[in-house]
Amino acid sequence: MLVTSRSYAEYEAMFDLKELPDSVLDSCAGGASFTAEAAARGVDAIAVDPAYELEPAELVDTVRRSLPATSGIVDEHQGSFVWHWYGSPQRKDEYRIEAADRFLQDIEIAPERYIAAGLPELPFGDRRFELVLCSHLLFTWADKYDQEWHAAALRELIRVSNHEVRVFPLVMQGAGDPIPWLPELLESLEGVTSEIRKVPYEFQAGANEMLVVTRT
Ligand SMILES: C[S@@+](CC[C@H](N)C(=O)[O-])C[C@H]1O[C@@H](n2cnc3c(N)ncnc32)[C@H](O)[C@@H]1O
């Protein structure tokens, strides 16, 4: 699986973020710069990802290799992507390179913000974060992780959230196939309401919705 580096601007759009609450968890954060940028805005921001177990040089290499690899996937499925949000492939690459740089700087100067762990078990107490985000793991990799794993992962994200969990996108990687068992999964959740909400971002064609799960 790729350890990609989406930027703060991409997170803002994918999750339709207006204001950030006091505390935010970026789960499966990879090389994203969201945590660095949110922390710079005074937010108690934490990133979690199993990739943070890697030795520093290996992590740098893994993050740097994700950009050409992502471009390869896009080239392979050209008709499945749209460019109106990015404007051009060059602009997308600029976002990702800037984000990777920012992430790699931040993990060096503030390693306490980056926790090595993986779903479906996170090393945080119940209701630790006001907002929990998950970009491009759940549903994206539904060919790797099954419905049961997704249910356990989503329950864990809800457990560590005090208010809301947001997940983007709701389709599989590559061609963007839909997730046939998504309605059944949402039905099975307890103590929450779930909503599929449109967002001002689209890259995989038609993937312009996030899942918002709110504690009741
Ligand atoms: C495609 S990247 C997305 C990174 C970032 N959120 C972004 O949008 O650019 C998927 C990330 O999920 C991480 N990952 C894989 N298995 C995981 C698990 N069980 N729990 C949490 N993260 C996981 C990978 O290490 C990788 O960094």
mmCIF file of C-alpha atoms and ligand atoms in Angstrom:
data_model
loop_
_atom_site.group_PDB
_atom_site.id
_atom_site.type_symbol
_atom_site.label_atom_id
_atom_site.label_comp_id
_atom_site.label_asym_id
_atom_site.label_seq_id
_atom_site.Cartn_x
_atom_site.Cartn_y
_atom_site.Cartn_z
ATOM 1 C CA MET A 1 0.000 0.000 0.000
ATOM 2 C CA LEU A 2 1.226 3.480 -0.832
ATOM 3 C CA VAL A 3 2.174 5.981 1.869
ATOM 4 C CA THR A 4 0.837 9.052 0.094
ATOM 5 C CA SER A 5 1.181 12.736 1.017
ATOM 6 C CA ARG A 6 -1.976 14.731 0.562
ATOM 7 C CA SER A 7 -1.847 18.400 1.442
ATOM 8 C CA TYR A 8 -3.875 20.468 3.897
ATOM 9 C CA ALA A 9 -5.783 21.969 0.935
ATOM 10 C CA GLU A 10 -6.767 18.486 -0.237
ATOM 11 C CA TYR A 11 -7.902 17.511 3.277
ATOM 12 C CA GLU A 12 -9.905 20.743 3.583
ATOM 13 C CA ALA A 13 -11.734 19.900 0.355
ATOM 14 C CA MET A 14 -12.083 16.105 0.805
ATOM 15 C CA PHE A 15 -13.557 16.577 4.300
ATOM 16 C CA ASP A 16 -15.243 19.931 3.633
ATOM 17 C CA LEU A 17 -13.471 21.386 6.679
ATOM 18 C CA LYS A 18 -14.437 24.908 7.711
ATOM 19 C CA GLU A 19 -13.104 25.372 11.236
ATOM 20 C CA LEU A 20 -11.078 22.775 13.073
ATOM 21 C CA PRO A 21 -12.060 21.749 16.620
ATOM 22 C CA ASP A 22 -9.530 21.681 19.503
ATOM 23 C CA SER A 23 -8.348 18.143 18.818
ATOM 24 C CA VAL A 24 -8.111 16.121 15.604
ATOM 25 C CA LEU A 25 -6.787 12.656 14.777
ATOM 26 C CA ASP A 26 -5.599 11.892 11.255
ATOM 27 C CA SER A 27 -5.839 8.125 11.122
ATOM 28 C CA CYS A 28 -3.902 6.381 8.333
ATOM 29 C CA ALA A 29 -2.181 9.748 7.918
ATOM 30 C CA GLY A 30 0.769 8.440 5.880
ATOM 31 C CA GLY A 31 2.897 11.310 4.582
ATOM 32 C CA ALA A 32 0.055 13.870 4.663
ATOM 33 C CA SER A 33 0.843 17.385 5.882
ATOM 34 C CA PHE A 34 -2.546 17.816 7.577
ATOM 35 C CA THR A 35 -1.213 17.209 11.101
ATOM 36 C CA ALA A 36 1.713 19.600 10.682
ATOM 37 C CA GLU A 37 -0.568 22.320 9.321
ATOM 38 C CA ALA A 38 -3.297 21.789 11.920
ATOM 39 C CA ALA A 39 -0.715 21.884 14.730
ATOM 40 C CA ALA A 40 0.657 25.132 13.283
ATOM 41 C CA ARG A 41 -2.902 26.512 13.621
ATOM 42 C CA GLY A 42 -2.889 25.689 17.353
ATOM 43 C CA VAL A 43 -4.879 22.441 17.131
ATOM 44 C CA ASP A 44 -3.997 19.382 19.229
ATOM 45 C CA ALA A 45 -3.331 17.291 16.115
ATOM 46 C CA ILE A 46 -2.073 13.703 16.082
ATOM 47 C CA ALA A 47 -1.301 11.411 13.145
ATOM 48 C CA VAL A 48 -1.375 7.621 13.359
ATOM 49 C CA ASP A 49 -0.071 5.157 10.771
ATOM 50 C CA PRO A 50 1.790 1.812 10.888
ATOM 51 C CA ALA A 51 4.358 3.300 8.469
ATOM 52 C CA TYR A 52 5.769 5.406 11.322
ATOM 53 C CA GLU A 53 7.448 2.225 12.561
ATOM 54 C CA LEU A 54 9.882 2.454 9.635
ATOM 55 C CA GLU A 55 13.436 3.662 10.152
ATOM 56 C CA PRO A 56 13.669 7.383 9.212
ATOM 57 C CA ALA A 57 15.572 6.794 5.940
ATOM 58 C CA GLU A 58 13.154 4.058 4.904
ATOM 59 C CA LEU A 59 10.154 6.276 5.684
ATOM 60 C CA VAL A 60 11.614 9.113 3.562
ATOM 61 C CA ASP A 61 12.182 6.678 0.703
ATOM 62 C CA THR A 62 8.681 5.151 1.014
ATOM 63 C CA VAL A 63 7.006 8.578 1.064
ATOM 64 C CA ARG A 64 9.070 9.869 -1.880
ATOM 65 C CA ARG A 65 8.297 6.740 -3.953
ATOM 66 C CA SER A 66 4.529 7.116 -3.507
ATOM 67 C CA LEU A 67 4.198 10.053 -5.933
ATOM 68 C CA PRO A 68 5.401 8.307 -9.124
ATOM 69 C CA ALA A 69 3.516 5.180 -8.015
ATOM 70 C CA THR A 70 0.262 7.161 -7.634
ATOM 71 C CA SER A 71 0.772 8.753 -11.034
ATOM 72 C CA GLY A 72 1.194 5.239 -12.453
ATOM 73 C CA ILE A 73 -2.212 4.191 -11.050
ATOM 74 C CA VAL A 74 -3.810 7.334 -12.511
ATOM 75 C CA ASP A 75 -2.240 6.634 -15.933
ATOM 76 C CA GLU A 76 -3.509 3.051 -15.821
ATOM 77 C CA HIS A 77 -7.102 4.181 -15.151
ATOM 78 C CA GLN A 78 -7.112 7.463 -17.096
ATOM 79 C CA GLY A 79 -10.866 7.534 -17.800
ATOM 80 C CA SER A 80 -11.590 7.108 -14.088
ATOM 81 C CA PHE A 81 -10.080 10.439 -13.018
ATOM 82 C CA VAL A 82 -11.159 14.062 -13.480
ATOM 83 C CA TRP A 83 -8.957 17.142 -13.176
ATOM 84 C CA HIS A 84 -11.278 20.057 -12.410
ATOM 85 C CA TRP A 85 -10.186 20.273 -8.756
ATOM 86 C CA TYR A 86 -6.416 20.104 -9.387
ATOM 87 C CA GLY A 87 -6.405 21.890 -12.722
ATOM 88 C CA SER A 88 -3.499 19.809 -14.059
ATOM 89 C CA PRO A 89 -1.289 16.811 -13.226
ATOM 90 C CA GLN A 90 1.549 19.271 -12.505
ATOM 91 C CA ARG A 91 -0.505 21.095 -9.862
ATOM 92 C CA LYS A 92 -1.414 17.769 -8.213
ATOM 93 C CA ASP A 93 2.261 16.808 -8.057
ATOM 94 C CA GLU A 94 3.132 20.205 -6.548
ATOM 95 C CA TYR A 95 0.570 19.714 -3.770
ATOM 96 C CA ARG A 96 1.934 16.247 -3.020
ATOM 97 C CA ILE A 97 5.624 17.245 -3.094
ATOM 98 C CA GLU A 98 5.018 20.258 -0.818
ATOM 99 C CA ALA A 99 2.961 18.078 1.536
ATOM 100 C CA ALA A 100 5.644 15.354 1.672
ATOM 101 C CA ASP A 101 8.316 17.972 2.448
ATOM 102 C CA ARG A 102 6.177 19.471 5.209
ATOM 103 C CA PHE A 103 5.402 16.050 6.708
ATOM 104 C CA LEU A 104 9.041 14.930 6.651
ATOM 105 C CA GLN A 105 10.157 18.148 8.367
ATOM 106 C CA ASP A 106 7.431 17.940 10.998
ATOM 107 C CA ILE A 107 7.964 14.299 11.957
ATOM 108 C CA GLU A 108 11.600 15.172 12.594
ATOM 109 C CA ILE A 109 10.930 18.211 14.779
ATOM 110 C CA ALA A 110 7.774 16.954 16.527
ATOM 111 C CA PRO A 111 7.892 13.125 16.528
ATOM 112 C CA GLU A 112 5.417 13.044 19.432
ATOM 113 C CA ARG A 113 2.673 13.990 16.972
ATOM 114 C CA TYR A 114 3.235 10.815 14.897
ATOM 115 C CA ILE A 115 2.150 7.522 16.459
ATOM 116 C CA ALA A 116 3.002 4.139 14.927
ATOM 117 C CA ALA A 117 -0.144 1.996 15.149
ATOM 118 C CA GLY A 118 -2.829 0.581 12.908
ATOM 119 C CA LEU A 119 -6.540 0.021 12.748
ATOM 120 C CA PRO A 120 -8.521 -1.695 14.055
ATOM 121 C CA GLU A 121 -6.668 -0.993 17.322
ATOM 122 C CA LEU A 122 -5.593 2.523 18.198
ATOM 123 C CA PRO A 123 -3.583 3.416 21.309
ATOM 124 C CA PHE A 124 -5.905 6.238 22.448
ATOM 125 C CA GLY A 125 -8.537 6.492 25.154
ATOM 126 C CA ASP A 126 -12.257 6.638 24.474
ATOM 127 C CA ARG A 127 -13.455 10.002 23.085
ATOM 128 C CA ARG A 128 -9.879 11.377 22.942
ATOM 129 C CA PHE A 129 -10.443 13.512 19.777
ATOM 130 C CA GLU A 130 -13.226 15.889 18.804
ATOM 131 C CA LEU A 131 -12.789 15.003 15.135
ATOM 132 C CA VAL A 132 -11.307 11.867 13.548
ATOM 133 C CA LEU A 133 -10.367 11.822 9.857
ATOM 134 C CA CYS A 134 -9.512 8.896 7.618
ATOM 135 C CA SER A 135 -8.397 9.544 4.035
ATOM 136 C CA HIS A 136 -7.767 6.776 1.516
ATOM 137 C CA LEU A 137 -7.639 3.666 3.659
ATOM 138 C CA LEU A 138 -11.177 2.570 4.509
ATOM 139 C CA PHE A 139 -13.106 1.729 1.318
ATOM 140 C CA THR A 140 -10.112 2.680 -0.889
ATOM 141 C CA TRP A 141 -8.495 -0.649 -0.037
ATOM 142 C CA ALA A 142 -11.677 -2.732 0.180
ATOM 143 C CA ASP A 143 -9.969 -5.229 -2.142
ATOM 144 C CA LYS A 144 -7.404 -5.815 0.640
ATOM 145 C CA TYR A 145 -9.516 -5.395 3.798
ATOM 146 C CA ASP A 146 -12.942 -7.083 3.998
ATOM 147 C CA GLN A 147 -16.281 -5.882 5.385
ATOM 148 C CA GLU A 148 -15.580 -7.332 8.830
ATOM 149 C CA TRP A 149 -12.284 -5.442 9.072
ATOM 150 C CA HIS A 150 -14.006 -2.230 7.961
ATOM 151 C CA ALA A 151 -16.697 -2.642 10.646
ATOM 152 C CA ALA A 152 -14.031 -3.124 13.340
ATOM 153 C CA ALA A 153 -11.965 -0.185 12.025
ATOM 154 C CA LEU A 154 -14.966 2.138 11.895
ATOM 155 C CA ARG A 155 -16.046 1.152 15.425
ATOM 156 C CA GLU A 156 -12.501 1.936 16.621
ATOM 157 C CA LEU A 157 -12.514 5.351 14.926
ATOM 158 C CA ILE A 158 -15.876 6.059 16.606
ATOM 159 C CA ARG A 159 -14.519 4.901 19.996
ATOM 160 C CA VAL A 160 -11.676 7.462 19.952
ATOM 161 C CA SER A 161 -13.921 10.277 18.694
ATOM 162 C CA ASN A 162 -15.889 12.528 20.996
ATOM 163 C CA HIS A 163 -18.089 13.905 18.259
ATOM 164 C CA GLU A 164 -17.486 13.033 14.629
ATOM 165 C CA VAL A 165 -15.640 10.676 12.263
ATOM 166 C CA ARG A 166 -15.195 11.604 8.593
ATOM 167 C CA VAL A 167 -14.052 9.124 5.938
ATOM 168 C CA PHE A 168 -13.149 9.838 2.302
ATOM 169 C CA PRO A 169 -13.530 8.452 -0.336
ATOM 170 C CA LEU A 170 -16.333 5.879 -0.423
ATOM 171 C CA VAL A 171 -15.077 3.962 -3.476
ATOM 172 C CA MET A 172 -12.208 1.575 -4.205
ATOM 173 C CA GLN A 173 -8.798 2.624 -5.480
ATOM 174 C CA GLY A 174 -8.055 2.631 -9.228
ATOM 175 C CA ALA A 175 -11.285 2.479 -11.211
ATOM 176 C CA GLY A 176 -13.353 3.707 -8.244
ATOM 177 C CA ASP A 177 -15.705 0.743 -7.925
ATOM 178 C CA PRO A 178 -18.523 1.235 -5.387
ATOM 179 C CA ILE A 179 -18.650 -0.694 -2.088
ATOM 180 C CA PRO A 180 -21.683 -3.001 -2.290
ATOM 181 C CA TRP A 181 -21.805 -3.649 1.479
ATOM 182 C CA LEU A 182 -21.519 0.005 2.598
ATOM 183 C CA PRO A 183 -25.271 0.381 3.478
ATOM 184 C CA GLU A 184 -25.185 -2.852 5.502
ATOM 185 C CA LEU A 185 -22.047 -1.701 7.315
ATOM 186 C CA LEU A 186 -23.626 1.646 8.244
ATOM 187 C CA GLU A 187 -26.809 -0.122 9.426
ATOM 188 C CA SER A 188 -24.729 -2.220 11.820
ATOM 189 C CA LEU A 189 -23.258 0.779 13.699
ATOM 190 C CA GLU A 190 -24.691 1.541 17.135
ATOM 191 C CA GLY A 191 -24.912 4.805 19.111
ATOM 192 C CA VAL A 192 -24.244 6.985 16.056
ATOM 193 C CA THR A 193 -25.951 8.530 13.075
ATOM 194 C CA SER A 194 -24.309 8.271 9.685
ATOM 195 C CA GLU A 195 -24.668 10.501 6.684
ATOM 196 C CA ILE A 196 -23.155 10.491 3.211
ATOM 197 C CA ARG A 197 -22.388 14.120 2.399
ATOM 198 C CA LYS A 198 -21.195 15.807 -0.809
ATOM 199 C CA VAL A 199 -17.798 17.523 -0.682
ATOM 200 C CA PRO A 200 -16.148 20.162 -2.905
ATOM 201 C CA TYR A 201 -13.462 17.716 -4.105
ATOM 202 C CA GLU A 202 -13.343 15.093 -6.825
ATOM 203 C CA PHE A 203 -10.425 13.213 -8.372
ATOM 204 C CA GLN A 204 -11.660 9.659 -8.904
ATOM 205 C CA ALA A 205 -14.649 10.374 -11.154
ATOM 206 C CA GLY A 206 -17.848 10.466 -9.093
ATOM 207 C CA ALA A 207 -16.006 10.158 -5.766
ATOM 208 C CA ASN A 208 -17.243 13.427 -4.300
ATOM 209 C CA GLU A 209 -18.863 12.183 -1.098
ATOM 210 C CA MET A 210 -17.601 11.577 2.430
ATOM 211 C CA LEU A 211 -19.041 9.521 5.239
ATOM 212 C CA VAL A 212 -19.860 11.517 8.390
ATOM 213 C CA VAL A 213 -20.518 9.433 11.514
ATOM 214 C CA THR A 214 -21.750 11.404 14.522
ATOM 215 C CA ARG A 215 -22.149 10.192 18.093
ATOM 216 C CA THR A 216 -25.748 10.513 19.322
HETATM 217 C C1 LIG B 1 -3.063 5.776 0.484
HETATM 218 S S1 LIG B 1 -2.284 6.169 2.008
HETATM 219 C C2 LIG B 1 -3.209 7.593 2.577
HETATM 220 C C3 LIG B 1 -2.331 8.538 3.365
HETATM 221 C C4 LIG B 1 -2.982 9.894 3.685
HETATM 222 N N1 LIG B 1 -4.140 9.744 4.518
HETATM 223 C C5 LIG B 1 -3.363 10.627 2.414
HETATM 224 O O1 LIG B 1 -4.548 10.839 2.176
HETATM 225 O O2 LIG B 1 -2.450 10.977 1.639
HETATM 226 C C6 LIG B 1 -2.907 4.871 3.061
HETATM 227 C C7 LIG B 1 -2.194 4.835 4.405
HETATM 228 O O3 LIG B 1 -2.832 3.888 5.261
HETATM 229 C C8 LIG B 1 -1.827 3.316 6.073
HETATM 230 N N2 LIG B 1 -2.330 2.053 6.625
HETATM 231 C C9 LIG B 1 -2.249 0.809 6.117
HETATM 232 N N3 LIG B 1 -2.844 -0.076 6.938
HETATM 233 C C10 LIG B 1 -3.311 0.635 7.985
HETATM 234 C C11 LIG B 1 -4.018 0.296 9.183
HETATM 235 N N4 LIG B 1 -4.360 -0.966 9.442
HETATM 236 N N5 LIG B 1 -4.343 1.285 10.042
HETATM 237 C C12 LIG B 1 -3.999 2.583 9.781
HETATM 238 N N6 LIG B 1 -3.332 2.963 8.680
HETATM 239 C C13 LIG B 1 -2.996 2.001 7.802
HETATM 240 C C14 LIG B 1 -0.655 3.141 5.127
HETATM 241 O O4 LIG B 1 0.574 2.977 5.820
HETATM 242 C C15 LIG B 1 -0.732 4.417 4.308
HETATM 243 O O5 LIG B 1 0.077 5.433 4.850
#
